Tab-separated table of C-alpha atoms in Angstrom:
chain	number	residue	atom	x	y	z
J	14	ASP	CA	-22.577	-13.764	-15.314
J	15	GLN	CA	-20.082	-15.816	-13.364
J	16	GLN	CA	-18.027	-17.707	-15.881
J	17	VAL	CA	-16.154	-19.633	-13.203
J	18	LYS	CA	-18.131	-20.955	-10.278
J	19	GLN	CA	-17.009	-22.469	-7.036
J	20	ASN	CA	-20.265	-23.364	-5.381
J	21	SER	CA	-18.847	-24.495	-2.049
J	22	PRO	CA	-17.684	-21.508	-0.031
J	23	SER	CA	-16.057	-23.741	2.554
J	24	LEU	CA	-14.914	-27.300	3.179
J	25	SER	CA	-13.624	-29.040	6.303
J	26	VAL	CA	-11.539	-32.181	6.083
J	27	GLN	CA	-9.653	-34.234	8.616
J	28	GLU	CA	-5.894	-34.407	8.387
J	29	GLY	CA	-4.770	-37.349	6.286
J	30	ARG	CA	-8.022	-37.591	4.332
J	31	ILE	CA	-8.688	-36.443	0.780
J	32	SER	CA	-9.841	-32.889	0.042
J	33	ILE	CA	-11.854	-32.397	-3.137
J	34	LEU	CA	-12.498	-28.874	-4.336
J	35	ASN	CA	-14.830	-28.362	-7.264
J	36	CYS	CA	-15.105	-25.759	-9.989
J	37	ASP	CA	-17.538	-25.312	-12.868
J	38	TYR	CA	-17.219	-23.028	-15.851
J	39	THR	CA	-19.617	-21.804	-18.498
J	40	ASN	CA	-17.371	-20.412	-21.226
J	41	SER	CA	-16.578	-23.160	-23.749
J	42	MET	CA	-13.685	-21.047	-25.065
J	43	PHE	CA	-11.713	-21.628	-21.876
J	44	ASP	CA	-8.794	-23.913	-22.611
J	45	TYR	CA	-6.466	-23.471	-19.666
J	46	PHE	CA	-7.323	-23.869	-16.031
J	47	LEU	CA	-5.393	-23.091	-12.878
J	48	TRP	CA	-5.727	-23.438	-9.143
J	49	TYR	CA	-4.366	-20.793	-6.813
J	50	LYS	CA	-4.003	-21.001	-3.063
J	51	LYS	CA	-4.324	-17.986	-0.794
J	52	TYR	CA	-3.354	-17.540	2.821
J	53	PRO	CA	-4.735	-14.590	4.850
J	54	ALA	CA	-2.998	-11.263	4.177
J	55	GLU	CA	-1.076	-12.761	1.254
J	56	GLY	CA	-1.628	-12.805	-2.471
J	57	PRO	CA	-2.797	-15.911	-4.313
J	58	THR	CA	0.003	-18.297	-5.240
J	59	PHE	CA	-0.047	-20.648	-8.186
J	60	LEU	CA	-0.619	-24.279	-7.291
J	61	ILE	CA	-1.309	-26.401	-10.364
J	62	SER	CA	-2.720	-26.045	-13.855
J	63	ILE	CA	-4.172	-28.117	-16.661
J	64	SER	CA	-4.598	-27.597	-20.367
J	65	SER	CA	-7.816	-28.614	-22.094
J	66	ILE	CA	-5.933	-31.237	-24.075
J	67	LYS	CA	-5.473	-33.221	-20.867
J	68	ASP	CA	-7.908	-34.631	-18.370
J	69	LYS	CA	-5.535	-35.024	-15.456
J	70	ASN	CA	-2.430	-33.370	-14.100
J	71	GLU	CA	-0.630	-34.463	-10.977
J	72	ASP	CA	1.963	-32.738	-8.843
J	73	GLY	CA	2.823	-34.471	-5.611
J	74	ARG	CA	-0.194	-34.474	-3.329
J	75	PHE	CA	-2.177	-32.308	-5.747
J	76	THR	CA	-4.114	-33.609	-8.749
J	77	VAL	CA	-6.407	-31.634	-11.008
J	78	PHE	CA	-9.054	-33.422	-13.060
J	79	LEU	CA	-10.790	-31.832	-16.034
J	80	ASN	CA	-14.098	-32.995	-17.501
J	81	LYS	CA	-14.609	-30.868	-20.589
J	82	SER	CA	-17.986	-32.269	-21.505
J	83	ALA	CA	-19.307	-31.348	-18.062
J	84	LYS	CA	-17.310	-28.106	-17.959
J	85	HIS	CA	-16.069	-29.171	-14.560
J	86	LEU	CA	-12.739	-29.457	-12.868
J	87	SER	CA	-11.688	-30.573	-9.455
J	88	LEU	CA	-8.625	-30.365	-7.267
J	89	HIS	CA	-7.748	-33.363	-5.131
J	90	ILE	CA	-5.366	-33.048	-2.220
J	91	VAL	CA	-4.261	-36.275	-0.643
J	92	PRO	CA	-3.289	-36.649	2.082
J	93	SER	CA	-4.554	-33.326	3.400
J	94	GLN	CA	-2.332	-31.497	5.870
J	95	PRO	CA	-3.108	-28.639	8.279
J	96	GLY	CA	-0.827	-26.383	6.224
J	97	ASP	CA	-3.212	-26.844	3.297
J	98	SER	CA	-5.806	-24.744	5.145
J	99	ALA	CA	-6.313	-21.755	2.853
J	100	VAL	CA	-8.686	-20.317	0.262
J	101	TYR	CA	-8.428	-22.080	-3.099
J	102	PHE	CA	-9.303	-20.178	-6.258
J	103	CYS	CA	-10.111	-21.806	-9.561
J	104	ALA	CA	-9.185	-19.723	-12.622
J	105	ALA	CA	-9.555	-20.090	-16.366
J	106	SER	CA	-8.421	-18.415	-19.549
J	107	ALA	CA	-9.165	-18.710	-23.258
J	108	HIS	CA	-6.457	-19.255	-25.862
J	109	GLY	CA	-3.717	-18.571	-23.370
J	110	ASN	CA	-3.665	-14.827	-23.728
J	111	THR	CA	-6.819	-13.569	-22.153
J	112	PRO	CA	-6.923	-12.450	-18.540
J	113	LEU	CA	-7.564	-15.085	-15.954
J	114	VAL	CA	-11.165	-15.310	-14.783
J	115	PHE	CA	-11.390	-16.382	-11.162
J	116	GLY	CA	-14.035	-18.093	-9.085
J	117	LYS	CA	-15.003	-16.821	-5.634
J	118	GLY	CA	-12.816	-19.342	-3.869
J	119	THR	CA	-13.389	-22.205	-1.442
J	120	ARG	CA	-12.025	-22.012	2.081
J	121	LEU	CA	-10.460	-25.331	3.022
J	122	SER	CA	-9.922	-26.151	6.691
J	123	VAL	CA	-7.857	-29.215	7.454
J	124	ILE	CA	-8.464	-30.316	11.009
J	125	ALA	CA	-5.714	-32.092	12.899
Z	201	ASP	CA	13.683	-10.096	-2.316
Z	202	THR	CA	9.911	-10.016	-2.693
Z	203	ALA	CA	8.904	-10.866	-6.257
Z	204	VAL	CA	5.868	-8.564	-6.517
Z	205	SER	CA	5.640	-5.838	-3.921
Z	206	GLN	CA	2.792	-3.404	-3.379
Z	207	THR	CA	2.634	-0.321	-1.209
Z	208	PRO	CA	0.841	0.589	0.897
Z	209	LYS	CA	-0.540	-2.637	2.348
Z	210	TYR	CA	-3.387	-0.788	4.077
Z	211	LEU	CA	-4.967	2.504	3.114
Z	212	VAL	CA	-7.846	4.233	4.923
Z	213	THR	CA	-9.147	7.444	3.431
Z	214	GLN	CA	-12.183	9.662	3.094
Z	215	MET	CA	-14.596	9.793	0.196
Z	216	GLY	CA	-13.558	12.251	-2.474
Z	217	ASN	CA	-9.825	11.900	-1.842
Z	218	ASP	CA	-7.252	10.821	-4.425
Z	219	LYS	CA	-4.888	7.959	-3.633
Z	220	SER	CA	-2.238	5.847	-5.317
Z	221	ILE	CA	-1.048	2.286	-4.922
Z	222	LYS	CA	2.378	1.343	-6.202
Z	223	CYS	CA	3.538	-2.006	-7.543
Z	224	GLU	CA	6.955	-3.271	-8.486
Z	225	GLN	CA	8.120	-6.677	-9.703
Z	226	ASN	CA	11.684	-7.983	-9.841
Z	227	LEU	CA	10.937	-11.117	-11.832
Z	228	GLY	CA	11.785	-9.633	-15.204
Z	229	HIS	CA	8.217	-10.225	-16.390
Z	230	ASP	CA	6.883	-8.191	-19.282
Z	231	THR	CA	3.206	-8.105	-18.287
Z	232	MET	CA	1.617	-6.610	-15.188
Z	233	TYR	CA	-1.953	-6.546	-13.937
Z	234	TRP	CA	-4.269	-4.972	-11.416
Z	235	TYR	CA	-7.008	-7.158	-9.979
Z	236	LYS	CA	-9.726	-6.083	-7.548
Z	237	GLN	CA	-11.195	-8.348	-4.902
Z	238	ASP	CA	-14.445	-6.872	-3.698
Z	239	SER	CA	-16.653	-7.739	-0.730
Z	240	LYS	CA	-18.107	-10.683	-2.622
Z	241	LYS	CA	-14.586	-12.111	-2.883
Z	242	PHE	CA	-14.411	-12.138	-6.671
Z	243	LEU	CA	-10.983	-11.426	-8.111
Z	244	LYS	CA	-11.632	-9.324	-11.210
Z	245	ILE	CA	-9.160	-8.036	-13.746
Z	246	MET	CA	-8.997	-4.264	-14.027
Z	247	PHE	CA	-5.996	-3.526	-16.212
Z	248	SER	CA	-3.145	-5.280	-17.927
Z	249	TYR	CA	0.036	-3.757	-19.300
Z	250	ASN	CA	2.571	-5.443	-21.562
Z	251	ASN	CA	5.932	-3.709	-21.857
Z	252	LYS	CA	4.393	-0.468	-20.585
Z	253	GLU	CA	1.532	-0.597	-23.079
Z	254	LEU	CA	-2.076	-0.913	-21.933
Z	255	ILE	CA	-3.549	-4.086	-23.396
Z	256	ILE	CA	-6.568	-4.735	-21.203
Z	257	ASN	CA	-8.891	-2.163	-19.718
Z	258	GLU	CA	-11.987	-3.809	-18.336
Z	259	THR	CA	-15.071	-1.808	-17.530
Z	260	VAL	CA	-13.459	0.354	-14.912
Z	261	PRO	CA	-14.496	3.959	-14.126
Z	262	ASN	CA	-12.099	6.500	-15.567
Z	263	ARG	CA	-11.407	7.644	-12.006
Z	264	PHE	CA	-8.946	4.748	-12.046
Z	265	SER	CA	-5.785	5.533	-13.981
Z	266	PRO	CA	-2.947	3.048	-14.209
Z	267	LYS	CA	0.539	4.190	-15.080
Z	268	SER	CA	3.484	2.031	-16.081
Z	269	PRO	CA	6.738	4.032	-16.131
Z	270	ASP	CA	8.652	0.879	-17.056
Z	271	LYS	CA	7.866	-2.801	-17.358
Z	272	ALA	CA	8.802	-3.454	-13.736
Z	273	HIS	CA	6.314	-0.955	-12.310
Z	274	LEU	CA	2.569	-0.528	-12.554
Z	275	ASN	CA	0.952	2.070	-10.333
Z	276	LEU	CA	-2.743	2.654	-9.793
Z	277	HIS	CA	-4.106	6.129	-9.124
Z	278	ILE	CA	-7.693	6.559	-8.018
Z	279	ASN	CA	-9.419	9.954	-8.111
Z	280	SER	CA	-12.488	11.025	-6.176
Z	281	LEU	CA	-12.701	7.875	-4.109
Z	282	GLU	CA	-16.139	6.396	-3.493
Z	283	LEU	CA	-17.391	3.967	-0.846
Z	284	GLY	CA	-17.671	1.234	-3.468
Z	285	ASP	CA	-13.949	1.455	-4.162
Z	286	SER	CA	-13.280	-0.248	-0.835
Z	287	ALA	CA	-11.640	-3.537	-1.736
Z	288	VAL	CA	-8.349	-5.372	-1.811
Z	289	TYR	CA	-6.310	-4.501	-4.885
Z	290	PHE	CA	-3.820	-7.083	-6.104
Z	291	CYS	CA	-0.971	-6.424	-8.460
Z	292	ALA	CA	0.369	-9.361	-10.474
Z	293	SER	CA	2.874	-10.075	-13.197
Z	294	SER	CA	3.544	-12.754	-15.800
Z	295	GLN	CA	5.824	-13.445	-18.735
Z	296	THR	CA	4.564	-13.711	-22.303
Z	297	GLY	CA	4.980	-17.162	-23.798
Z	298	ALA	CA	4.851	-20.533	-22.104
Z	299	GLY	CA	3.439	-20.028	-18.652
Z	300	ALA	CA	1.830	-16.722	-19.564
Z	301	ASN	CA	-1.207	-17.717	-17.554
Z	302	VAL	CA	0.782	-18.238	-14.381
Z	303	LEU	CA	0.496	-14.955	-12.570
Z	304	THR	CA	2.620	-14.010	-9.584
Z	305	PHE	CA	0.617	-11.861	-7.208
Z	306	GLY	CA	1.593	-9.274	-4.663
Z	307	ALA	CA	0.239	-9.440	-1.119
Z	308	GLY	CA	-2.555	-6.996	-1.834
Z	309	SER	CA	-3.426	-3.467	-0.766
Z	310	ARG	CA	-6.571	-3.127	1.315
Z	311	LEU	CA	-8.309	0.159	0.582
Z	312	THR	CA	-11.028	1.365	2.935
Z	313	VAL	CA	-13.024	4.416	1.938
Z	314	LEU	CA	-14.970	6.070	4.776
């Protein structure tokens, strides 16, 4: 019963191009969504978030898009850099005070 | 000046043993968590404490016993270790209120049960 799904286990992108990471969710009670980035042997670090009252949030090279009707969100990284190579986790919570539910992650490789 | 620190980073032990993982945060957060990342890579919540009080206890065997002596520490003790307990355990913390969903994670403790 995966409530947060990241169906692409891996993605390779050339440096300078756009990286698009996708996430789907099933629980309609989710109202807050986050992306975390994880390097090997480190813990996940917060990257960007979006509330369900918005459909887009931008922070520098990172933009998260939310499509509530499709229960889908995506993270765009442009331009992609080799240092962006990491595992990206999508996470969601309901009403702001329930524990984060994570997807399985997508491993992004940015090739120079 | 690590924000969330866990010890040990690696732990290899035999089935049936008892082991503990310690976690400390210096962010002044009032809520701490234990997450487990198993072989399938899912990060799943195990426990959550707010100001030393247990507020979330997911379906976790009672061999796992968290203890929070103060709001800066949340330790995890595991009795009678089983092969299926092998995983990476992440401690995290957050602050109630705006940004409560933004967790700060430790680097993880990789437990291997032989």
